[in-house]
GROMACS .gro file of C-alpha atoms in nm:
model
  396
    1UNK     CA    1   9.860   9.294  11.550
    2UNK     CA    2   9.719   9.025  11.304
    3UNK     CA    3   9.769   8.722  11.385
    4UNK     CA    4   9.697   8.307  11.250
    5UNK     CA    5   9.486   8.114  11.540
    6UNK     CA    6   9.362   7.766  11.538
    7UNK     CA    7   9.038   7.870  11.564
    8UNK     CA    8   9.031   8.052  11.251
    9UNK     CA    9   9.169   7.720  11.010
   10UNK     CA   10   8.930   7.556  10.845
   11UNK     CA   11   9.060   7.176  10.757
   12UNK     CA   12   8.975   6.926  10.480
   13UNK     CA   13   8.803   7.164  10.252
   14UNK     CA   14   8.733   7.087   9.871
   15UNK     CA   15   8.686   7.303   9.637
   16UNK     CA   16   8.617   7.224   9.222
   17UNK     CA   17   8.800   7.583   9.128
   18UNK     CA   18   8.968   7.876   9.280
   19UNK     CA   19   8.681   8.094   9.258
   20UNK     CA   20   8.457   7.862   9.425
   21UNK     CA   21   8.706   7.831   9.714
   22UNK     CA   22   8.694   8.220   9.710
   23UNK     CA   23   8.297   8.198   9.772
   24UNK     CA   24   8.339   7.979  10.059
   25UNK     CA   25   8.572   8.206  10.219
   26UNK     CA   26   8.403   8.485  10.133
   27UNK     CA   27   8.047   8.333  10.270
   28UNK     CA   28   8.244   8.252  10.582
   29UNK     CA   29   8.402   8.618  10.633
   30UNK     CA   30   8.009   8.708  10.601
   31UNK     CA   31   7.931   8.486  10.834
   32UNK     CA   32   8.178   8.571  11.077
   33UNK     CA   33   8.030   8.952  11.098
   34UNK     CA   34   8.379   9.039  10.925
   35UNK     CA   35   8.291   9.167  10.617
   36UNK     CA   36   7.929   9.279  10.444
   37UNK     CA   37   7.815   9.007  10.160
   38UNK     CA   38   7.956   9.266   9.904
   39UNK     CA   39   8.315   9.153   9.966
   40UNK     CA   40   8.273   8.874   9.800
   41UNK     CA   41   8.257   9.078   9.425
   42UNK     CA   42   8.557   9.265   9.564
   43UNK     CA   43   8.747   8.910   9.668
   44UNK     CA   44   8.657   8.786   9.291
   45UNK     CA   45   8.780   9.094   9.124
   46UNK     CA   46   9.078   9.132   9.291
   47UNK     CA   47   9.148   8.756   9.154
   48UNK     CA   48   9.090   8.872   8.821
   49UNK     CA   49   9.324   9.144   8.829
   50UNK     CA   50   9.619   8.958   8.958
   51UNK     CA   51   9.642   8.649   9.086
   52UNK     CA   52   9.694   8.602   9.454
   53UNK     CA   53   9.882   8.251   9.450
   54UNK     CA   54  10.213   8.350   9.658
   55UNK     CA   55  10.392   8.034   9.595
   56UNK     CA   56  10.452   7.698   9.878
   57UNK     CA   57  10.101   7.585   9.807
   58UNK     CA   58   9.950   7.906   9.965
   59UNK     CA   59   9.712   8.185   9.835
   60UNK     CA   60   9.590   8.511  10.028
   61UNK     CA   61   9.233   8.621   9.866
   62UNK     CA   62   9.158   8.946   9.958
   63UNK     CA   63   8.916   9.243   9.818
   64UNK     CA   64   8.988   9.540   9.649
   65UNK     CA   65   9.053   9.910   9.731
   66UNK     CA   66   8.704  10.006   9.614
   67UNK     CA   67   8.567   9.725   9.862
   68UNK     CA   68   8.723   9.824  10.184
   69UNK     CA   69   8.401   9.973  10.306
   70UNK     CA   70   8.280   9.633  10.310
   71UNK     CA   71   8.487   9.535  10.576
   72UNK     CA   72   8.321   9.542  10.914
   73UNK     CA   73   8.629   9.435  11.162
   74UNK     CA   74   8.938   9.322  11.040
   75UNK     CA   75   9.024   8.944  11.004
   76UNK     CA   76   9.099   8.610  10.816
   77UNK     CA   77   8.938   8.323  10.754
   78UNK     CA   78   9.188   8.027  10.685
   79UNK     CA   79   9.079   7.713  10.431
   80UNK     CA   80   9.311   7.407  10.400
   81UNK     CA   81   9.264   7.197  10.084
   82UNK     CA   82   9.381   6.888  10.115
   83UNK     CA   83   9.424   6.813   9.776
   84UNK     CA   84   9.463   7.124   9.645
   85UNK     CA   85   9.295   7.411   9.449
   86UNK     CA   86   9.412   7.524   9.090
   87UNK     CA   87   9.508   7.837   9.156
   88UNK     CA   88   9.600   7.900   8.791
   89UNK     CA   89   9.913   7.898   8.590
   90UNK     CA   90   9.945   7.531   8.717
   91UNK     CA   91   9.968   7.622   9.110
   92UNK     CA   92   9.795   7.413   9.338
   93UNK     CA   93   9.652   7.570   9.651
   94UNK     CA   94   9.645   7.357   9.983
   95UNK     CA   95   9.589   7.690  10.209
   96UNK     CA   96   9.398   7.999  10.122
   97UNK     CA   97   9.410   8.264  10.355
   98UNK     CA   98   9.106   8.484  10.305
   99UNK     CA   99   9.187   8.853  10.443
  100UNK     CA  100   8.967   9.109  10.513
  101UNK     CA  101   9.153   9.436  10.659
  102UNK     CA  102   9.058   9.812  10.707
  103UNK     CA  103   9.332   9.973  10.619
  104UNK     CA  104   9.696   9.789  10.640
  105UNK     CA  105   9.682   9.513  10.956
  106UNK     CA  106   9.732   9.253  10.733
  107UNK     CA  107  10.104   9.347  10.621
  108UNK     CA  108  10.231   9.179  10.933
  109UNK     CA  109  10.070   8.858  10.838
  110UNK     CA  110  10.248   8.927  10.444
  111UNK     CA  111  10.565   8.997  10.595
  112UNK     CA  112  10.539   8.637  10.824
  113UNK     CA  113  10.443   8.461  10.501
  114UNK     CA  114  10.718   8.622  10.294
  115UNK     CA  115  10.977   8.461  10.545
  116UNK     CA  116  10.777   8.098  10.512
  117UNK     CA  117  10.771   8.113  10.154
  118UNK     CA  118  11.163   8.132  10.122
  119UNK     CA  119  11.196   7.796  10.301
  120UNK     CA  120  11.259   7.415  10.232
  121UNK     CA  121  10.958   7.201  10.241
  122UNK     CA  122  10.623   7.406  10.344
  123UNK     CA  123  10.432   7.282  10.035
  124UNK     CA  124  10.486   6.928  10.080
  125UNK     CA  125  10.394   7.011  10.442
  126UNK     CA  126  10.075   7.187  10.386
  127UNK     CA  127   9.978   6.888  10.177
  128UNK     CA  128  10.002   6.626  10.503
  129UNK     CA  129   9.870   6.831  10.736
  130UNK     CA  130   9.603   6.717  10.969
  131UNK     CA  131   9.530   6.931  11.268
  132UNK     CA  132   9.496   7.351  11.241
  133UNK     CA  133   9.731   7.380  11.542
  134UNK     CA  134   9.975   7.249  11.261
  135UNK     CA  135   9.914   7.444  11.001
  136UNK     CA  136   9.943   7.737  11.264
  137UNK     CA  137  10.297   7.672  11.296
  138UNK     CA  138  10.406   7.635  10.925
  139UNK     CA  139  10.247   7.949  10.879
  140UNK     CA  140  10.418   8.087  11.154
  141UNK     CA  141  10.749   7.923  11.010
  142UNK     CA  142  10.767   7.728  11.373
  143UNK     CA  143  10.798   7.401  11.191
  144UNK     CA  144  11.178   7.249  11.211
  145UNK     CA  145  11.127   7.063  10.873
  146UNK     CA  146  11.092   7.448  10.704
  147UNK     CA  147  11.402   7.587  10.678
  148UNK     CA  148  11.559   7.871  10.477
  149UNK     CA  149  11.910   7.855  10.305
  150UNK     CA  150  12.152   8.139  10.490
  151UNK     CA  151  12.333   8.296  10.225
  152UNK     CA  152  12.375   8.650  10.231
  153UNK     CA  153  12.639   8.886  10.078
  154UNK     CA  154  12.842   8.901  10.418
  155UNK     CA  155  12.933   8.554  10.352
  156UNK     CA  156  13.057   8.601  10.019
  157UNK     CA  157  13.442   8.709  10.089
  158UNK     CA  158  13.707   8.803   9.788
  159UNK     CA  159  14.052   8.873   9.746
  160UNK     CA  160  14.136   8.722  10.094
  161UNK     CA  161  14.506   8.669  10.122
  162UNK     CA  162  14.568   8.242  10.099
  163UNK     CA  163  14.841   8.059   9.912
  164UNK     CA  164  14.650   7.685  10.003
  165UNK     CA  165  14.317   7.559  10.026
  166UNK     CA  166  14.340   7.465  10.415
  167UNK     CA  167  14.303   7.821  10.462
  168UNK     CA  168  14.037   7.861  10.223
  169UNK     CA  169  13.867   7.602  10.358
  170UNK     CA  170  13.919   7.789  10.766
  171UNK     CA  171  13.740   8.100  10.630
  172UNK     CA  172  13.469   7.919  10.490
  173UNK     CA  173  13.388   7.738  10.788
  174UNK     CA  174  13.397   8.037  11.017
  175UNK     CA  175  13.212   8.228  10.764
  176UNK     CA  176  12.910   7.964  10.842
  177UNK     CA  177  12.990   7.894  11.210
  178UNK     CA  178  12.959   8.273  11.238
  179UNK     CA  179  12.615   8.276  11.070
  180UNK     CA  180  12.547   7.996  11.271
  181UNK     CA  181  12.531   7.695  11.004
  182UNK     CA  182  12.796   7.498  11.229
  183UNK     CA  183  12.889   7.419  11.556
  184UNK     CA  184  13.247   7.351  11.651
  185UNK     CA  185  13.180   6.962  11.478
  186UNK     CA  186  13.103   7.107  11.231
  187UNK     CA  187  13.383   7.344  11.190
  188UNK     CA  188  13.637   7.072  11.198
  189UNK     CA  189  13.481   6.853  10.973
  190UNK     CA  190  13.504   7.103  10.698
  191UNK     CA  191  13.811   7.209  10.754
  192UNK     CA  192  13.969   6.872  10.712
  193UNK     CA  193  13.726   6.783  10.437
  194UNK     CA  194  13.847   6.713  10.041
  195UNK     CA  195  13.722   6.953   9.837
  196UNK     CA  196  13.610   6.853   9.476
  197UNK     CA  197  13.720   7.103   9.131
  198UNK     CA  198  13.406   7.186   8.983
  199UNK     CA  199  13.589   7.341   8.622
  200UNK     CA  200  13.686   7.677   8.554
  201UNK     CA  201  13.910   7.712   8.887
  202UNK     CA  202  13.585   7.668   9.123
  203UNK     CA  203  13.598   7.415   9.419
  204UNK     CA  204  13.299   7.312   9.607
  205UNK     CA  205  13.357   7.150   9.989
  206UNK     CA  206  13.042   6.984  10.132
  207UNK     CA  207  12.924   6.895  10.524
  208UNK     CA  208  12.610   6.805  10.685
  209UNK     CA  209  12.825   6.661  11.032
  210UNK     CA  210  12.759   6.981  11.309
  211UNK     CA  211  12.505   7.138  11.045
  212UNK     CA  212  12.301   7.394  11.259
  213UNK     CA  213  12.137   7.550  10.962
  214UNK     CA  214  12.177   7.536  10.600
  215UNK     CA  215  12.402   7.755  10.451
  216UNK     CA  216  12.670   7.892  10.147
  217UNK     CA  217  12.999   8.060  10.233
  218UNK     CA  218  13.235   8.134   9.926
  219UNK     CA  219  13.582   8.228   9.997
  220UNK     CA  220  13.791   8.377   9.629
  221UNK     CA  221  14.215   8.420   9.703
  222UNK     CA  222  14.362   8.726   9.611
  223UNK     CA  223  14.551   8.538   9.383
  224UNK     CA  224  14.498   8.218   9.249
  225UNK     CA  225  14.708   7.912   9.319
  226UNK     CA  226  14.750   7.575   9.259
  227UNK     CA  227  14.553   7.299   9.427
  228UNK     CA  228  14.605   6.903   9.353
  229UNK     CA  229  14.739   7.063   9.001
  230UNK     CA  230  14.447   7.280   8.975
  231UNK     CA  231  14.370   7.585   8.975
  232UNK     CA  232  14.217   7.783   9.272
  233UNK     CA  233  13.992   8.066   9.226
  234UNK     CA  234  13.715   8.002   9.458
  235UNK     CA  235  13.589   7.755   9.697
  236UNK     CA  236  13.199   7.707   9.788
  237UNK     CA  237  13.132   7.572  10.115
  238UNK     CA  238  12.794   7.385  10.203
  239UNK     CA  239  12.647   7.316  10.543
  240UNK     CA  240  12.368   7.117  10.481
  241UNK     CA  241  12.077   6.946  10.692
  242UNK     CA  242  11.781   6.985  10.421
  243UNK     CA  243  11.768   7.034  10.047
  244UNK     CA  244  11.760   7.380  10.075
  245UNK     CA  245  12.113   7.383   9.895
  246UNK     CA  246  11.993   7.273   9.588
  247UNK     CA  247  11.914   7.593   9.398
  248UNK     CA  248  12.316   7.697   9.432
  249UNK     CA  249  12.420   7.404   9.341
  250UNK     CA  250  12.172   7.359   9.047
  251UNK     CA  251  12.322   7.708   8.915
  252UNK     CA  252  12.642   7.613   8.982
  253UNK     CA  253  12.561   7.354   8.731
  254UNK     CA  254  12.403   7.563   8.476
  255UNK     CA  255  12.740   7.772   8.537
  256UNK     CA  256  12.921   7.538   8.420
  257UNK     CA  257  12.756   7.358   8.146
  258UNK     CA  258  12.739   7.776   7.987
  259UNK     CA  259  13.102   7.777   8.079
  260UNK     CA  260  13.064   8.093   8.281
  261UNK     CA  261  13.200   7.978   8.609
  262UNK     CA  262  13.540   8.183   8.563
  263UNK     CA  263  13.322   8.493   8.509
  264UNK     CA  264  13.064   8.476   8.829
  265UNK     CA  265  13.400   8.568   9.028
  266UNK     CA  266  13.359   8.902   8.892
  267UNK     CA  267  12.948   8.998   9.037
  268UNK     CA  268  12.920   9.161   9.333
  269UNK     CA  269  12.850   8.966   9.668
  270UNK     CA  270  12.461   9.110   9.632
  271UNK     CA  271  12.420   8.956   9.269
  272UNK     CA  272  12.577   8.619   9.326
  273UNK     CA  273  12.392   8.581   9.639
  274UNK     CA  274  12.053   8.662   9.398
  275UNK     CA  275  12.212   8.425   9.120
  276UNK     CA  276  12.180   8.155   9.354
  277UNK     CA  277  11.865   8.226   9.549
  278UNK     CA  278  11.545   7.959   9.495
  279UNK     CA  279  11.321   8.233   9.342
  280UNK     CA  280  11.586   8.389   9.087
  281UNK     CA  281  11.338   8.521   8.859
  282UNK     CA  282  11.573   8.512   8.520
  283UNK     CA  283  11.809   8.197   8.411
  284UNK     CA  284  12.136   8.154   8.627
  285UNK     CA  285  12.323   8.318   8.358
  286UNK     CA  286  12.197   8.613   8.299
  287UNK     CA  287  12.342   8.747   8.622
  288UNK     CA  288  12.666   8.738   8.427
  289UNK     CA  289  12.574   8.790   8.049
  290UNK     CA  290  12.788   9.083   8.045
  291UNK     CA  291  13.071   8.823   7.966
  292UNK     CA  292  13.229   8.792   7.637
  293UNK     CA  293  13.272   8.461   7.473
  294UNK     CA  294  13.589   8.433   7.628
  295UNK     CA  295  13.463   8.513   8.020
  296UNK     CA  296  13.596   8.827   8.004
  297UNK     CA  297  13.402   9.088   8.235
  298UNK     CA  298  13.282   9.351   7.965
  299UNK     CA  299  13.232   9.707   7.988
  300UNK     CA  300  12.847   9.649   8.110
  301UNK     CA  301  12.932   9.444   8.437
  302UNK     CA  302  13.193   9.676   8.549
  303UNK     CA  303  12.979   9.992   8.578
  304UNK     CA  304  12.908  10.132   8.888
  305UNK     CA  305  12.506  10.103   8.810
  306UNK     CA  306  12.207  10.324   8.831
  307UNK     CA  307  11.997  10.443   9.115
  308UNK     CA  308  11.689  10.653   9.166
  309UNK     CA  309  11.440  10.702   9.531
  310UNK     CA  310  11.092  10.755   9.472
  311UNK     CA  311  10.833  10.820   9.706
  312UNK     CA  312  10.470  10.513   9.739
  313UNK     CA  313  10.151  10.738   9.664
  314UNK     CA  314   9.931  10.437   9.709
  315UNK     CA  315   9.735  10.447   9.969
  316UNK     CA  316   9.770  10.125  10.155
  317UNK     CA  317  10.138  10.103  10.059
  318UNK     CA  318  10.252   9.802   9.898
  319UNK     CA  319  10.004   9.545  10.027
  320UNK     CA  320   9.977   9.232   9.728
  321UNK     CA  321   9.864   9.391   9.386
  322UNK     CA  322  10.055   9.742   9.375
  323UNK     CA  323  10.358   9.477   9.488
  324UNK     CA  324  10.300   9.234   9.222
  325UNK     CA  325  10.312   9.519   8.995
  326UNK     CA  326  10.641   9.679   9.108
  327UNK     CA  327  10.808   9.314   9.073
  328UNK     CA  328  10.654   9.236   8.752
  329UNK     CA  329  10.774   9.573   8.602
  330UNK     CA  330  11.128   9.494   8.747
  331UNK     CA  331  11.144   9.157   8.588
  332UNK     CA  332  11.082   9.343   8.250
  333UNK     CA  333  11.411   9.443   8.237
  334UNK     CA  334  11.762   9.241   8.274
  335UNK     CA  335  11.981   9.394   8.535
  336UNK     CA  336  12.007   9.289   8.885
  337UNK     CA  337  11.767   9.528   9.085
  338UNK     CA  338  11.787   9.599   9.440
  339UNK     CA  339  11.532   9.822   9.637
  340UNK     CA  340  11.524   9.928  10.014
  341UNK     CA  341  11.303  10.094  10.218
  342UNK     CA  342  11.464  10.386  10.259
  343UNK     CA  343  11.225  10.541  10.523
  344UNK     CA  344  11.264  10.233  10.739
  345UNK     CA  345  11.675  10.219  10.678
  346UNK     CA  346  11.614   9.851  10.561
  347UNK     CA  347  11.872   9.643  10.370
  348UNK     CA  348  11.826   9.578  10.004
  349UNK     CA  349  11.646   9.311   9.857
  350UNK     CA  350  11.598   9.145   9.471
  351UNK     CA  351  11.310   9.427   9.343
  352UNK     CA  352  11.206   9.074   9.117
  353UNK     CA  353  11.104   8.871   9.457
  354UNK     CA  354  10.750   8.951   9.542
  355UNK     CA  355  10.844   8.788   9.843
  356UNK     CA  356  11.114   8.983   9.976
  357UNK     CA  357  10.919   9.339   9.820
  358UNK     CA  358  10.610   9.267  10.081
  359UNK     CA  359  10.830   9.175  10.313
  360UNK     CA  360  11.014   9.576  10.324
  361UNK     CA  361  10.633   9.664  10.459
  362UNK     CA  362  10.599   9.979  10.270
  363UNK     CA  363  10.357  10.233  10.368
  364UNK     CA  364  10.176  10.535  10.229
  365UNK     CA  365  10.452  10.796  10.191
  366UNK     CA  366  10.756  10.567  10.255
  367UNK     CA  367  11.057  10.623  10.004
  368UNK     CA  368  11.198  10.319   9.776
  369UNK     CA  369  11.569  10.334   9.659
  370UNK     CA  370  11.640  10.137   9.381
  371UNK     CA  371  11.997  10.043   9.250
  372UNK     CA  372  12.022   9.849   8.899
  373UNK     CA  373  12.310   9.699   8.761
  374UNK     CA  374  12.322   9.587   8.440
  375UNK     CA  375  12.354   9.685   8.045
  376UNK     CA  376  11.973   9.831   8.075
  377UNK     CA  377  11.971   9.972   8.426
  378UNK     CA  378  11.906  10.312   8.309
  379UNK     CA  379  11.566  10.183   8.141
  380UNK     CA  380  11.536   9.971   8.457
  381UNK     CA  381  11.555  10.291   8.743
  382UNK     CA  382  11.320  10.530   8.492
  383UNK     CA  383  11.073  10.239   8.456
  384UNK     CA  384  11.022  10.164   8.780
  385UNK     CA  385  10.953  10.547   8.873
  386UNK     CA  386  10.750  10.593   8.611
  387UNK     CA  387  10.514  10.305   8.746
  388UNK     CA  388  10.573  10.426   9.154
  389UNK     CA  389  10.407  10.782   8.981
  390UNK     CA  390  10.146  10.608   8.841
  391UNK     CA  391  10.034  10.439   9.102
  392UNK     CA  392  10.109  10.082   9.023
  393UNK     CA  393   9.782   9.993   8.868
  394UNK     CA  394   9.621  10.149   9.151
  395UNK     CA  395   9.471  10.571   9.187
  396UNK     CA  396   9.745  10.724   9.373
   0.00000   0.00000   0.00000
């Protein structure tokens, strides 16, 4: 398997534009006996196609299909910027991993970085940086100060039978002690904490004593009560040791300034868990803009969705262009999109996260399922097969 050593990191590099840093790489994959001096054309076309800025301060330059036969042995080279590389659309590279692979050896590095990019504070890392053994482990996500928010749809948990927030506030904590975001400490110290009433019925209970991880549990009654002469419809639960939090509660903001707190009750665990997630690709409330003006759940957001499974022609499976394409055509449309591997029996992920897409490692022949949600799902499911048949801007 591919794997990031020391050796191969390159420190305190400067480059005056993205496709001179691409040169240097390039002329060191030469260098290296990886790759023949072509693969440099191939490295600067595949720029200009699609950009290969992943997000966190870190690109992956790479060639082309056409330039494969360029590549002698698979490898990467590994170039740390320092004070960064425009990597367009206002990015700023501080790592550029230049990859040369034969066929698909690379996808475990992908899948690494897809993991890295979802947490708290690798960019500002990357920027301070001084030894390669370091960047080595924020690469390899072995850093402590990189962290990813745990919030999945298992800890999402409605119509639970309480009468009083105490009990609310029980299930909340186990639901994080469970996915280990507290320890006992923990535990107790949310339980007897004072929740605070958002608006709309919505409490939100904070902790960071016995924080293990950071991490969102939100427990909804079967019926709502009444709370410090309140209303109780739902109560969010944070454990938090970092600022990984801050993307829930910035939509939990937006939520309420749009006056659509009331209706979020009504999205499935899945789409509130993508609602809140740091790369939500669309504003927090389009996940519920099948709401009338009055919060009412409309027609739309109660149907049951569409779904298709379509078979990857390409023939290095989704490596970073035929993904970028596949997440860009999602993002055309409005409804919540998952997709899962369906060869591998993997669980869904947001279709609009280029992250999460790379991180399903799809191969040649492996079968997507896609489920959509949303008033143009329909559109949504035939558009995305339509560009899995053509290839995804890549000969089948």
């Amino acid at each position: 398997m591919l794997a990031l050593n020391a050796q191969d990191i390159h420190m305190q590099q400067r480059a005056a534009s993205k496709q001179e840093a691409i040169k240097a790489i390039a002329g060191l994959l030469t260098q290296k006996g990886l790759v023949e001096a072509g693969y440099q054309d191939g490295m600067l076309a595949r720029e200009a196609q699609t950009s290969t800025y992943l997000g966190s301060g870190i690109a992956i330059p790479h060639g082309t299909t056409d330039t494969r036969d360029q590549v002698k042995h698979t490898g990467v080279q590994v170039f740390h910027f320092p004070d960064g590389v425009d990597w367009g659309d206002g990015n700023l590279a501080y790592v550029a991993i230049g990859i040369a692979a034969k066929s698909d050896e690379h996808l475990s590095i992908l899948r690494q970085l897809t993991r890295v990019l979802s947490q708290d504070g690798v960019e500002e890392q990357l920027k301070k940086v001084a030894r390669a053994e370091q960047v080595v482990a924020i690469l390899n996500g072995e850093t402590t100060g990189a962290q990813a928010l745990i919030f999945k749809p298992e800890m999402v948990l409605s119509g639970f039978p309480a009468s009083d927030m105490t009990t609310l506030q029980a299930v909340g904590a186990g639901l994080l002690k469970n996915h280990h975001c507290l320890n006992n400490e923990g535990v107790s110290q949310l339980v007897g904490g004072s929740p605070i009433h958002l608006g709309q019925r919505h409490w939100l209970l904070g902790e960071s004593e016995g924080v293990e991880q950071t991490g969102v549990s939100v427990v909804m009654p079967a019926t709502s009560f009444t709370h410090q002469a309140q209303r109780v419809s739902a109560l969010w639960c944070l454990a938090a040791n970092n600022g990984a939090h801050l993307p829930v509660l910035k939509t939990l903001t937006q939520w309420k300034a749009d006056e659509q707190l009331a209706a979020c009750v009504s999205l499935s665990p899945q789409a509130l868990v993508n609602a809140c997630s740091p790369e939500a690709s669309t504003d927090a409330s389009t996940a519920i803009a099948s709401t009338d003006a009055h919060g009412k759940v409309t027609d739309e957001a109660t149907k049951e969705g569409e779904s298709g499974t379509f078979t990857v022609t390409n023939s290095h499976g989704l490596h970073a262009r035929p993904g970028a394409m596949l997440v860009n055509t999602a993002k055309k449309f409005h409804a919540d999109i998952q997709v899962a591997n369906a060869s591998t029996q993997s669980a869904s992920v947001n279709a609009k996260s280029l992250m999460k897409v790379i991180a399903l490692g799809v191969k040649h022949g492996h079968q997507l399922h896609f489920t959509a949600q949303g008033a143009d799902a329909e559109q949504a499911i035939a558009g995305l097969g339509n560009a899995i048949k053509e290839g995804l801007g890549e000969h089948a």
